[in-house]
Short mmCIF file of N, CA and C in Angstrom, two decimals:
data_model
loop_
_atom_site.label_atom_id
_atom_site.label_comp_id
_atom_site.label_asym_id
_atom_site.label_seq_id
_atom_site.Cartn_x
_atom_site.Cartn_y
_atom_site.Cartn_z
N MET A 1 34.06 -5.47 2.75
CA MET A 1 32.68 -5.06 2.49
C MET A 1 31.72 -6.10 3.04
N THR A 2 30.67 -5.65 3.68
CA THR A 2 29.69 -6.57 4.27
C THR A 2 28.69 -7.02 3.21
N ASN A 3 27.91 -8.00 3.56
CA ASN A 3 26.94 -8.57 2.63
C ASN A 3 25.57 -7.91 2.74
N SER A 4 25.44 -6.83 3.50
CA SER A 4 24.15 -6.18 3.65
C SER A 4 23.86 -5.30 2.44
N SER A 5 22.56 -5.07 2.20
CA SER A 5 22.18 -4.20 1.09
C SER A 5 21.33 -3.07 1.63
N PHE A 6 21.30 -1.98 0.90
CA PHE A 6 20.59 -0.80 1.32
C PHE A 6 19.62 -0.39 0.23
N HIS A 7 18.58 0.31 0.63
CA HIS A 7 17.60 0.86 -0.31
C HIS A 7 18.29 1.99 -1.07
N ALA A 8 18.31 1.90 -2.39
CA ALA A 8 18.96 2.93 -3.20
C ALA A 8 18.17 4.23 -3.14
N PRO A 9 18.85 5.36 -2.93
CA PRO A 9 18.13 6.63 -2.90
C PRO A 9 17.60 7.00 -4.28
N ALA A 10 16.42 7.59 -4.32
CA ALA A 10 15.82 8.01 -5.59
C ALA A 10 16.24 9.42 -5.96
N GLN A 11 16.62 10.21 -4.94
CA GLN A 11 17.02 11.59 -5.19
C GLN A 11 18.44 11.82 -4.70
N CYS A 12 19.15 12.66 -5.42
CA CYS A 12 20.53 13.01 -5.06
C CYS A 12 20.52 13.75 -3.72
N PRO A 13 21.37 13.32 -2.78
CA PRO A 13 21.41 14.00 -1.48
C PRO A 13 22.05 15.39 -1.56
N VAL A 14 22.70 15.70 -2.67
CA VAL A 14 23.36 17.01 -2.82
C VAL A 14 22.44 18.02 -3.48
N CYS A 15 21.89 17.66 -4.66
CA CYS A 15 21.12 18.64 -5.43
C CYS A 15 19.63 18.32 -5.53
N GLY A 16 19.22 17.11 -5.13
CA GLY A 16 17.81 16.73 -5.21
C GLY A 16 17.39 16.16 -6.55
N GLY A 17 18.34 16.05 -7.48
CA GLY A 17 18.03 15.48 -8.80
C GLY A 17 17.74 14.00 -8.73
N THR A 18 17.24 13.45 -9.83
CA THR A 18 16.90 12.02 -9.89
C THR A 18 18.16 11.19 -10.05
N MET A 19 18.29 10.18 -9.22
CA MET A 19 19.42 9.25 -9.31
C MET A 19 19.11 8.18 -10.35
N THR A 20 20.12 7.71 -11.07
CA THR A 20 19.96 6.61 -12.02
C THR A 20 20.88 5.46 -11.62
N VAL A 21 20.45 4.27 -11.92
CA VAL A 21 21.26 3.08 -11.68
C VAL A 21 22.18 2.90 -12.89
N THR A 22 23.47 2.80 -12.63
CA THR A 22 24.42 2.68 -13.75
C THR A 22 25.22 1.38 -13.72
N ARG A 23 25.08 0.60 -12.67
CA ARG A 23 25.85 -0.63 -12.57
C ARG A 23 25.06 -1.68 -11.81
N LEU A 24 25.05 -2.89 -12.34
CA LEU A 24 24.39 -4.03 -11.69
C LEU A 24 25.39 -5.18 -11.60
N LYS A 25 25.30 -5.93 -10.51
CA LYS A 25 26.22 -7.06 -10.31
C LYS A 25 25.46 -8.26 -9.77
N CYS A 26 25.71 -9.42 -10.34
CA CYS A 26 25.12 -10.67 -9.86
C CYS A 26 25.88 -11.11 -8.61
N SER A 27 25.16 -11.31 -7.51
CA SER A 27 25.82 -11.73 -6.27
C SER A 27 26.23 -13.19 -6.32
N ASN A 28 25.72 -13.94 -7.28
CA ASN A 28 26.06 -15.35 -7.38
C ASN A 28 27.34 -15.58 -8.19
N CYS A 29 27.39 -15.08 -9.42
CA CYS A 29 28.54 -15.37 -10.29
C CYS A 29 29.46 -14.17 -10.51
N GLY A 30 29.05 -12.99 -10.07
CA GLY A 30 29.90 -11.81 -10.20
C GLY A 30 29.78 -11.07 -11.52
N THR A 31 28.91 -11.52 -12.42
CA THR A 31 28.71 -10.82 -13.68
C THR A 31 28.27 -9.40 -13.41
N GLU A 32 28.84 -8.44 -14.16
CA GLU A 32 28.49 -7.04 -13.98
C GLU A 32 28.00 -6.43 -15.29
N LEU A 33 27.00 -5.57 -15.18
CA LEU A 33 26.48 -4.81 -16.31
C LEU A 33 26.60 -3.33 -15.98
N THR A 34 26.99 -2.54 -16.96
CA THR A 34 27.00 -1.10 -16.77
C THR A 34 26.14 -0.47 -17.86
N GLY A 35 25.56 0.67 -17.54
CA GLY A 35 24.67 1.37 -18.46
C GLY A 35 23.75 2.26 -17.67
N ASN A 36 22.69 2.71 -18.29
CA ASN A 36 21.68 3.52 -17.61
C ASN A 36 20.42 2.69 -17.49
N PHE A 37 20.08 2.31 -16.27
CA PHE A 37 18.93 1.47 -16.01
C PHE A 37 17.89 2.26 -15.24
N SER A 38 16.64 2.12 -15.62
CA SER A 38 15.55 2.78 -14.90
C SER A 38 15.05 1.85 -13.80
N PRO A 39 15.09 2.32 -12.56
CA PRO A 39 14.54 1.47 -11.49
C PRO A 39 13.03 1.40 -11.61
N CYS A 40 12.45 0.35 -11.07
CA CYS A 40 10.99 0.24 -11.11
C CYS A 40 10.37 1.36 -10.29
N ARG A 41 9.13 1.64 -10.55
CA ARG A 41 8.41 2.72 -9.86
C ARG A 41 8.44 2.51 -8.35
N PHE A 42 8.29 1.28 -7.88
CA PHE A 42 8.26 1.01 -6.45
C PHE A 42 9.63 1.14 -5.81
N CYS A 43 10.69 0.94 -6.59
CA CYS A 43 12.05 1.08 -6.07
C CYS A 43 12.37 2.52 -5.69
N ARG A 44 11.64 3.45 -6.25
CA ARG A 44 11.88 4.87 -5.97
C ARG A 44 11.13 5.36 -4.74
N LEU A 45 10.30 4.51 -4.15
CA LEU A 45 9.53 4.92 -2.97
C LEU A 45 10.42 5.06 -1.74
N GLU A 46 10.08 6.04 -0.91
CA GLU A 46 10.73 6.13 0.40
C GLU A 46 10.29 4.91 1.20
N GLU A 47 11.09 4.56 2.19
CA GLU A 47 10.83 3.37 3.00
C GLU A 47 9.43 3.40 3.63
N LYS A 48 8.99 4.56 4.13
CA LYS A 48 7.68 4.64 4.80
C LYS A 48 6.55 4.33 3.83
N HIS A 49 6.67 4.79 2.57
CA HIS A 49 5.63 4.51 1.58
C HIS A 49 5.67 3.04 1.16
N LEU A 50 6.87 2.50 1.03
CA LEU A 50 7.02 1.10 0.64
C LEU A 50 6.42 0.18 1.71
N GLN A 51 6.68 0.49 2.98
CA GLN A 51 6.12 -0.32 4.06
C GLN A 51 4.59 -0.24 4.06
N PHE A 52 4.04 0.95 3.80
CA PHE A 52 2.59 1.09 3.75
C PHE A 52 2.02 0.25 2.61
N VAL A 53 2.62 0.33 1.42
CA VAL A 53 2.12 -0.42 0.26
C VAL A 53 2.17 -1.92 0.56
N GLU A 54 3.24 -2.38 1.18
CA GLU A 54 3.34 -3.81 1.53
C GLU A 54 2.23 -4.21 2.51
N THR A 55 1.97 -3.37 3.50
CA THR A 55 0.91 -3.65 4.47
C THR A 55 -0.45 -3.65 3.78
N PHE A 56 -0.68 -2.65 2.93
CA PHE A 56 -1.94 -2.54 2.19
C PHE A 56 -2.18 -3.79 1.35
N LEU A 57 -1.15 -4.27 0.68
CA LEU A 57 -1.29 -5.48 -0.15
C LEU A 57 -1.50 -6.72 0.71
N ARG A 58 -0.76 -6.81 1.82
CA ARG A 58 -0.95 -7.96 2.73
C ARG A 58 -2.38 -8.01 3.26
N CYS A 59 -2.97 -6.83 3.45
CA CYS A 59 -4.35 -6.73 3.94
C CYS A 59 -5.35 -6.78 2.80
N ARG A 60 -4.87 -7.07 1.61
CA ARG A 60 -5.70 -7.19 0.40
C ARG A 60 -6.58 -5.96 0.16
N GLY A 61 -6.02 -4.79 0.46
CA GLY A 61 -6.70 -3.54 0.17
C GLY A 61 -7.80 -3.16 1.15
N SER A 62 -7.95 -3.92 2.20
CA SER A 62 -8.99 -3.61 3.20
C SER A 62 -8.47 -2.53 4.14
N ILE A 63 -9.09 -1.37 4.06
CA ILE A 63 -8.66 -0.26 4.91
C ILE A 63 -8.87 -0.60 6.38
N LYS A 64 -9.94 -1.33 6.70
CA LYS A 64 -10.18 -1.73 8.09
C LYS A 64 -9.03 -2.61 8.60
N GLU A 65 -8.56 -3.52 7.75
CA GLU A 65 -7.46 -4.39 8.15
C GLU A 65 -6.15 -3.61 8.28
N VAL A 66 -5.93 -2.63 7.41
CA VAL A 66 -4.74 -1.79 7.50
C VAL A 66 -4.78 -0.99 8.81
N GLU A 67 -5.97 -0.47 9.16
CA GLU A 67 -6.14 0.25 10.43
C GLU A 67 -5.66 -0.62 11.59
N LYS A 68 -6.12 -1.87 11.61
CA LYS A 68 -5.76 -2.80 12.68
C LYS A 68 -4.27 -3.11 12.66
N ALA A 69 -3.73 -3.39 11.47
CA ALA A 69 -2.33 -3.79 11.35
C ALA A 69 -1.37 -2.68 11.79
N LEU A 70 -1.72 -1.44 11.46
CA LEU A 70 -0.84 -0.32 11.78
C LEU A 70 -1.22 0.40 13.07
N GLY A 71 -2.42 0.10 13.59
CA GLY A 71 -2.88 0.75 14.81
C GLY A 71 -3.14 2.24 14.63
N VAL A 72 -3.69 2.58 13.45
CA VAL A 72 -3.99 3.99 13.16
C VAL A 72 -5.45 4.12 12.75
N SER A 73 -5.92 5.37 12.65
CA SER A 73 -7.32 5.64 12.33
C SER A 73 -7.57 5.59 10.82
N TYR A 74 -8.85 5.52 10.47
CA TYR A 74 -9.28 5.52 9.08
C TYR A 74 -8.71 6.72 8.30
N PRO A 75 -8.83 7.96 8.82
CA PRO A 75 -8.28 9.10 8.08
C PRO A 75 -6.77 9.00 7.87
N THR A 76 -6.08 8.44 8.86
CA THR A 76 -4.63 8.28 8.72
C THR A 76 -4.30 7.30 7.61
N VAL A 77 -5.02 6.20 7.54
CA VAL A 77 -4.80 5.22 6.46
C VAL A 77 -5.06 5.87 5.10
N LYS A 78 -6.15 6.63 5.00
CA LYS A 78 -6.46 7.30 3.72
C LYS A 78 -5.36 8.28 3.34
N ASN A 79 -4.84 9.02 4.32
CA ASN A 79 -3.75 9.96 4.05
C ASN A 79 -2.48 9.23 3.61
N MET A 80 -2.21 8.10 4.26
CA MET A 80 -1.03 7.32 3.89
C MET A 80 -1.19 6.76 2.47
N LEU A 81 -2.39 6.34 2.14
CA LEU A 81 -2.66 5.82 0.80
C LEU A 81 -2.47 6.92 -0.24
N ASP A 82 -3.03 8.11 0.04
CA ASP A 82 -2.86 9.24 -0.88
C ASP A 82 -1.39 9.60 -1.05
N ALA A 83 -0.63 9.60 0.05
CA ALA A 83 0.79 9.94 -0.01
C ALA A 83 1.56 8.93 -0.85
N ALA A 84 1.23 7.63 -0.69
CA ALA A 84 1.90 6.60 -1.48
C ALA A 84 1.54 6.73 -2.96
N LEU A 85 0.28 7.00 -3.25
CA LEU A 85 -0.14 7.20 -4.64
C LEU A 85 0.57 8.39 -5.26
N ASN A 86 0.66 9.48 -4.53
CA ASN A 86 1.37 10.66 -5.03
C ASN A 86 2.85 10.36 -5.25
N ALA A 87 3.46 9.62 -4.33
CA ALA A 87 4.88 9.27 -4.47
C ALA A 87 5.11 8.39 -5.70
N LEU A 88 4.10 7.59 -6.05
CA LEU A 88 4.20 6.75 -7.24
C LEU A 88 3.87 7.52 -8.52
N GLY A 89 3.43 8.75 -8.37
CA GLY A 89 3.13 9.58 -9.54
C GLY A 89 1.73 9.42 -10.08
N PHE A 90 0.82 8.88 -9.27
CA PHE A 90 -0.56 8.71 -9.70
C PHE A 90 -1.38 9.91 -9.24
N ASP A 91 -1.35 10.96 -10.03
CA ASP A 91 -2.14 12.15 -9.71
C ASP A 91 -3.55 11.95 -10.22
N GLU A 92 -4.51 12.35 -9.41
CA GLU A 92 -5.92 12.18 -9.76
C GLU A 92 -6.45 13.35 -10.57
N ARG A 93 -7.36 13.06 -11.46
CA ARG A 93 -8.11 14.11 -12.14
C ARG A 93 -9.15 14.62 -11.15
N PRO A 94 -9.49 15.92 -11.20
CA PRO A 94 -10.43 16.50 -10.22
C PRO A 94 -11.78 15.78 -10.16
N GLU A 95 -12.32 15.35 -11.30
CA GLU A 95 -13.63 14.69 -11.28
C GLU A 95 -13.56 13.32 -10.60
N LEU A 96 -12.42 12.62 -10.74
CA LEU A 96 -12.26 11.33 -10.06
C LEU A 96 -12.10 11.54 -8.56
N ARG A 97 -11.39 12.60 -8.18
CA ARG A 97 -11.20 12.89 -6.76
C ARG A 97 -12.55 13.20 -6.09
N ALA A 98 -13.41 13.98 -6.77
CA ALA A 98 -14.73 14.31 -6.21
C ALA A 98 -15.57 13.05 -6.04
N LEU A 99 -15.52 12.15 -7.01
CA LEU A 99 -16.27 10.90 -6.93
C LEU A 99 -15.74 10.04 -5.78
N ARG A 100 -14.43 9.96 -5.66
CA ARG A 100 -13.82 9.17 -4.60
C ARG A 100 -14.18 9.74 -3.23
N GLU A 101 -14.17 11.07 -3.10
CA GLU A 101 -14.52 11.68 -1.82
C GLU A 101 -15.97 11.41 -1.45
N GLU A 102 -16.87 11.41 -2.42
CA GLU A 102 -18.27 11.09 -2.16
C GLU A 102 -18.41 9.64 -1.69
N GLU A 103 -17.66 8.73 -2.32
CA GLU A 103 -17.69 7.32 -1.91
C GLU A 103 -17.13 7.17 -0.49
N GLU A 104 -16.07 7.90 -0.18
CA GLU A 104 -15.48 7.84 1.16
C GLU A 104 -16.46 8.38 2.21
N ARG A 105 -17.15 9.46 1.89
CA ARG A 105 -18.14 10.03 2.80
C ARG A 105 -19.24 8.99 3.09
N ALA A 106 -19.73 8.35 2.04
CA ALA A 106 -20.76 7.32 2.20
C ALA A 106 -20.24 6.15 3.04
N ASP A 107 -18.98 5.78 2.82
CA ASP A 107 -18.38 4.68 3.59
C ASP A 107 -18.28 5.04 5.06
N ILE A 108 -17.86 6.26 5.36
CA ILE A 108 -17.76 6.71 6.76
C ILE A 108 -19.12 6.66 7.43
N LEU A 109 -20.15 7.17 6.75
CA LEU A 109 -21.50 7.18 7.33
C LEU A 109 -22.05 5.76 7.50
N SER A 110 -21.72 4.89 6.57
CA SER A 110 -22.14 3.49 6.66
C SER A 110 -21.47 2.80 7.85
N ARG A 111 -20.19 3.08 8.04
CA ARG A 111 -19.46 2.49 9.16
C ARG A 111 -20.00 3.02 10.50
N LEU A 112 -20.40 4.29 10.51
CA LEU A 112 -21.00 4.86 11.71
C LEU A 112 -22.35 4.19 11.99
N ALA A 113 -23.17 4.03 10.95
CA ALA A 113 -24.49 3.41 11.11
C ALA A 113 -24.38 1.97 11.60
N SER A 114 -23.34 1.24 11.16
CA SER A 114 -23.19 -0.15 11.59
C SER A 114 -22.36 -0.27 12.88
N LYS A 115 -22.05 0.88 13.48
CA LYS A 115 -21.34 0.96 14.76
C LYS A 115 -19.93 0.39 14.70
N GLU A 116 -19.32 0.39 13.49
CA GLU A 116 -17.92 0.00 13.37
C GLU A 116 -17.01 1.09 13.93
N ILE A 117 -17.49 2.34 13.84
CA ILE A 117 -16.76 3.48 14.38
C ILE A 117 -17.71 4.31 15.23
N ASP A 118 -17.13 5.10 16.14
CA ASP A 118 -17.99 5.95 16.98
C ASP A 118 -18.17 7.32 16.33
N VAL A 119 -19.01 8.14 16.94
CA VAL A 119 -19.35 9.46 16.39
C VAL A 119 -18.11 10.34 16.26
N ASP A 120 -17.26 10.35 17.28
CA ASP A 120 -16.06 11.20 17.24
C ASP A 120 -15.13 10.80 16.08
N THR A 121 -14.96 9.51 15.88
CA THR A 121 -14.12 9.04 14.78
C THR A 121 -14.72 9.43 13.43
N ALA A 122 -16.05 9.31 13.32
CA ALA A 122 -16.73 9.69 12.08
C ALA A 122 -16.58 11.18 11.81
N ILE A 123 -16.74 11.98 12.84
CA ILE A 123 -16.60 13.43 12.68
C ILE A 123 -15.17 13.78 12.25
N GLU A 124 -14.20 13.14 12.89
CA GLU A 124 -12.80 13.38 12.52
C GLU A 124 -12.55 13.01 11.06
N ALA A 125 -13.05 11.85 10.66
CA ALA A 125 -12.87 11.39 9.28
C ALA A 125 -13.55 12.32 8.28
N LEU A 126 -14.76 12.76 8.59
CA LEU A 126 -15.49 13.66 7.70
C LEU A 126 -14.81 15.03 7.61
N ASN A 127 -14.33 15.53 8.73
CA ASN A 127 -13.60 16.81 8.73
C ASN A 127 -12.31 16.70 7.92
N GLN A 128 -11.62 15.60 8.08
CA GLN A 128 -10.39 15.39 7.33
C GLN A 128 -10.68 15.31 5.83
N LEU A 129 -11.76 14.65 5.50
CA LEU A 129 -12.17 14.52 4.09
C LEU A 129 -12.54 15.89 3.53
N LYS A 130 -13.27 16.68 4.31
CA LYS A 130 -13.68 18.02 3.88
C LYS A 130 -12.48 18.94 3.74
N GLY A 131 -11.44 18.72 4.57
CA GLY A 131 -10.25 19.55 4.54
C GLY A 131 -9.37 19.34 3.33
N GLY A 132 -9.70 18.36 2.51
CA GLY A 132 -8.93 18.13 1.29
C GLY A 132 -7.64 17.38 1.49
N LYS A 133 -7.40 16.90 2.69
CA LYS A 133 -6.21 16.14 3.00
C LYS A 133 -4.98 16.94 2.68
#
């Protein structure tokens, strides 16, 4: 057996049910525990969501910095953020979503006014926002 480790799947590849951790082993002394252990919320993320969350945190939550780090547009970053939040089980209440969308609209227009983004990018972002993602 090699010393490499793999990301544990959160869903059963056969039926789609939730996988549980039933055995843990210390790689240093060999101590083993068996039982039913709940993995942390982040351990259940798919690799693509986990990489996004790590990038988002490294960029200290700055969407502009995430755009640069990943080489993607503002709407793409927002979609990736929404997908990661959904994967973590953070569903929004409708009134919070409406408030957040209004703040995003204002941010897009502010970025356009300060020439951080061009008109085409602003239109794309506003259309994506209007489309409900």
